[in-house]
Coordinates of C-alpha atoms in Angstrom, one line a residue:
Chain H
S18 CA -74.1 152.2 -4.1
Q19 CA -71.4 151.1 -1.8
Q20 CA -69.5 149.4 -4.6
G21 CA -65.6 150.0 -4.9
E22 CA -63.9 151.3 -7.8
E23 CA -60.7 150.0 -9.5
D24 CA -58.4 152.2 -11.3
P25 CA -57.2 151.9 -14.0
Q26 CA -60.2 150.2 -16.0
A27 CA -57.8 148.8 -18.3
L28 CA -53.9 148.1 -18.2
S29 CA -51.7 146.8 -20.9
I30 CA -48.0 146.1 -20.1
Q31 CA -44.9 143.9 -21.6
E32 CA -44.3 140.6 -20.0
G33 CA -41.6 141.1 -17.0
E34 CA -42.9 144.6 -16.2
N35 CA -44.9 145.2 -12.9
A36 CA -48.7 145.9 -12.8
T37 CA -50.3 148.2 -10.2
M38 CA -54.0 148.5 -9.8
N39 CA -55.8 150.5 -7.4
C40 CA -59.1 150.1 -5.4
S41 CA -61.1 152.8 -3.6
Y42 CA -64.1 152.0 -1.4
K43 CA -66.6 154.2 0.5
T44 CA -67.3 152.8 4.1
S45 CA -65.4 151.4 7.0
I46 CA -64.3 147.7 6.3
N47 CA -63.5 144.5 8.1
N48 CA -61.3 143.3 5.3
L49 CA -60.5 143.8 1.6
Q50 CA -60.0 141.0 -0.8
W51 CA -58.6 140.7 -4.4
Y52 CA -59.9 138.3 -6.9
R53 CA -59.0 137.4 -10.5
Q54 CA -61.3 136.5 -13.1
N55 CA -60.3 134.8 -16.6
S56 CA -62.8 135.8 -19.3
G57 CA -66.3 134.9 -18.2
R58 CA -65.3 132.4 -15.8
G59 CA -65.7 132.1 -12.1
L60 CA -63.5 134.4 -9.8
V61 CA -60.4 133.1 -8.0
H62 CA -59.4 134.5 -4.5
L63 CA -55.9 135.8 -4.6
I64 CA -55.4 137.5 -1.2
L65 CA -57.1 139.0 1.8
I66 CA -55.9 141.9 3.9
R67 CA -57.6 142.8 7.3
S68 CA -58.5 146.4 8.2
N69 CA -55.7 146.4 10.9
E70 CA -53.0 145.3 8.4
R71 CA -51.1 147.8 6.0
E72 CA -49.3 145.3 3.7
K73 CA -49.4 141.8 2.7
H74 CA -47.3 139.5 0.3
S75 CA -48.2 136.5 -1.6
G76 CA -45.6 135.2 -4.1
R77 CA -45.5 137.8 -6.8
L78 CA -48.5 139.8 -5.3
R79 CA -48.1 142.6 -3.0
V80 CA -51.2 144.3 -1.4
T81 CA -51.3 147.4 0.5
L82 CA -54.2 149.0 2.4
D83 CA -54.6 152.5 3.5
T84 CA -58.0 152.8 5.7
S85 CA -57.5 156.5 6.2
K86 CA -57.8 157.0 2.5
K87 CA -60.0 154.1 1.9
S88 CA -58.0 152.7 -0.7
S89 CA -55.9 149.6 -1.6
S90 CA -53.5 148.6 -4.4
L91 CA -52.4 145.4 -5.9
L92 CA -49.0 144.9 -7.2
I93 CA -48.0 142.1 -9.6
T94 CA -44.3 141.8 -10.1
A95 CA -42.6 140.3 -13.0
S96 CA -45.8 139.9 -14.9
R97 CA -46.4 136.8 -17.3
A98 CA -48.8 136.4 -20.2
A99 CA -50.8 134.1 -17.9
D100 CA -51.5 136.9 -15.6
T101 CA -53.8 138.3 -18.2
A102 CA -57.2 138.5 -16.6
S103 CA -59.5 140.9 -14.8
Y104 CA -58.9 141.8 -11.2
F105 CA -61.4 142.9 -8.6
C106 CA -61.3 144.1 -5.2
A107 CA -64.0 143.2 -2.7
T108 CA -64.7 144.7 0.6
G109 CA -66.5 143.3 3.7
Q110 CA -67.8 146.2 5.3
T111 CA -68.4 146.6 9.0
N112 CA -71.9 148.3 8.9
T113 CA -73.5 145.5 6.6
G114 CA -72.4 142.5 8.5
N115 CA -71.4 139.8 6.0
Q116 CA -72.5 141.5 2.7
F117 CA -69.8 142.1 0.2
Y118 CA -69.2 144.8 -2.4
F119 CA -67.1 144.2 -5.5
G120 CA -65.4 146.8 -7.5
T121 CA -65.9 147.1 -11.3
G122 CA -62.6 145.5 -12.1
T123 CA -59.3 146.3 -13.9
S124 CA -58.5 144.3 -17.0
L125 CA -55.1 143.4 -17.3
T126 CA -53.3 142.5 -20.6
V127 CA -49.6 141.2 -20.5
I128 CA -48.1 141.1 -23.7
P129 CA -45.5 138.4 -24.4
Chain Q
E26 CA -62.4 117.8 -5.4
A27 CA -63.6 120.9 -3.6
Q28 CA -65.9 122.8 -5.8
V29 CA -69.0 124.9 -6.1
T30 CA -71.3 123.6 -8.9
Q31 CA -74.0 125.6 -10.8
N32 CA -76.7 124.3 -13.0
P33 CA -77.5 125.1 -15.8
R34 CA -74.5 126.7 -17.1
Y35 CA -76.6 128.5 -20.0
L36 CA -80.0 129.2 -20.1
I37 CA -82.3 131.0 -22.6
T38 CA -85.8 131.6 -21.4
V39 CA -88.9 133.9 -22.0
T40 CA -90.4 136.6 -19.8
G41 CA -92.5 135.3 -16.9
K42 CA -91.6 131.7 -17.0
K43 CA -90.2 130.5 -13.5
L44 CA -86.7 129.2 -13.2
T45 CA -84.4 127.9 -10.7
V46 CA -80.6 128.0 -10.9
T47 CA -79.1 125.4 -8.6
C48 CA -75.9 125.7 -6.5
S49 CA -74.2 123.2 -4.5
Q50 CA -70.9 123.2 -2.6
N51 CA -68.9 120.1 -1.1
M52 CA -66.8 122.0 1.3
N53 CA -69.0 122.1 4.3
H54 CA -69.1 126.0 4.1
E55 CA -71.4 128.0 6.2
Y56 CA -71.7 131.1 3.9
M57 CA -73.2 130.9 0.4
S58 CA -74.0 133.9 -1.9
W59 CA -75.4 134.7 -5.3
Y60 CA -73.9 137.5 -7.5
R61 CA -74.7 139.0 -10.8
Q62 CA -72.1 140.3 -13.2
D63 CA -73.0 142.9 -15.8
P64 CA -70.7 144.8 -18.0
G65 CA -69.3 148.0 -16.4
L66 CA -71.1 147.2 -13.2
G67 CA -68.9 144.5 -11.8
L68 CA -70.3 141.9 -9.4
R69 CA -73.3 142.7 -7.3
Q70 CA -74.4 140.7 -4.5
I71 CA -78.1 139.5 -4.7
Y72 CA -78.6 137.3 -1.6
Y73 CA -76.4 135.6 0.9
S74 CA -76.8 133.0 3.7
M75 CA -74.7 132.6 6.7
N76 CA -76.3 129.2 7.5
V77 CA -79.3 126.8 7.1
E78 CA -82.5 128.7 7.2
V79 CA -80.7 132.1 7.3
T80 CA -80.8 134.2 4.5
D81 CA -80.3 138.0 3.9
K82 CA -80.7 140.6 1.0
G83 CA -77.8 141.8 -0.7
D84 CA -77.5 144.9 -2.9
V85 CA -79.9 143.8 -5.6
P86 CA -82.3 141.4 -4.3
E87 CA -85.5 142.5 -6.2
G88 CA -87.0 139.8 -8.6
Y89 CA -85.0 136.9 -7.0
K90 CA -85.7 134.5 -4.2
V91 CA -83.4 132.0 -2.5
S92 CA -83.6 129.1 0.1
R93 CA -81.2 127.4 2.4
K94 CA -82.8 124.2 3.5
E95 CA -79.5 122.2 3.4
K96 CA -76.1 123.4 4.0
R97 CA -74.6 122.4 0.7
N98 CA -77.4 123.8 -1.5
F99 CA -78.4 127.4 -2.2
P100 CA -80.7 127.7 -5.1
L101 CA -81.6 131.0 -6.9
I102 CA -85.3 131.3 -7.9
L103 CA -86.6 133.9 -10.5
E104 CA -90.4 133.7 -10.1
S105 CA -91.2 135.8 -13.2
P106 CA -88.0 136.6 -15.0
S107 CA -87.7 139.8 -17.1
P108 CA -85.2 140.9 -19.7
N109 CA -83.3 143.2 -17.2
Q110 CA -82.3 140.0 -15.3
T111 CA -80.4 138.9 -18.4
S112 CA -76.9 138.4 -16.8
L113 CA -73.9 136.3 -15.7
Y114 CA -74.7 134.7 -12.4
F115 CA -72.2 133.5 -9.9
C116 CA -72.7 131.3 -6.8
A117 CA -70.1 131.4 -4.1
S118 CA -69.4 129.9 -0.8
S119 CA -66.8 130.4 2.1
L120 CA -66.3 129.1 5.5
Y121 CA -66.9 132.2 7.5
G122 CA -67.7 134.9 4.8
N123 CA -64.1 135.7 3.9
E124 CA -62.3 133.9 1.1
Q125 CA -65.0 132.9 -1.3
F126 CA -65.0 130.1 -3.7
F127 CA -66.8 130.8 -6.9
G128 CA -68.8 128.6 -9.4
P129 CA -68.3 128.5 -13.0
G130 CA -71.3 130.8 -13.6
T131 CA -74.6 130.6 -15.4
R132 CA -75.3 132.8 -18.4
L133 CA -79.0 133.6 -18.4
T134 CA -80.9 135.2 -21.3
V135 CA -84.4 136.3 -20.8
L136 CA -86.2 137.2 -24.0

């Protein structure tokens, strides 16, 4: 399988703390995206980083990409209870055209 | 409102009874895709389509069919459902295959 993997599988933090989750993948990519899913609902796109970018910011989100290590991290700063959700990385890989591979997700719980 | 709609949202059926899950988007997106989500396995891509009459297999296409006769619609067909196809299914669309917009999901149970 070419699926990515998120680490940790589950994360529990206090409101106001920062949350960091990591994603590793296996092959060369065009881009890497992060999505959020509230329990059982559809995924919502958060941010996309291209293979020639190393860091990207969007509001309280910071994404880094290290193509040499085939890994990415998502940092959520000053977390809120409303950030409680599952977070997935998805890769668009260069050898499979427009096919996408999602990781297994990190379940984040932010305690008020 | 820009959205991806799926129907039905919930479906319980029996082994072998053909079913179709519809997907429609109103954003004039070129790219549409179907995923299944299973506990511990994340989302896996079933089929995707870059444009009308163009479809390609994803990671887990066995047991599924799709068609793309119109830009806005991308139905998922299970000709002979089996219990291992019990899952949560998502349809998604995007303009060029990057940022994807997801539907609300269809929870399918095959008995």
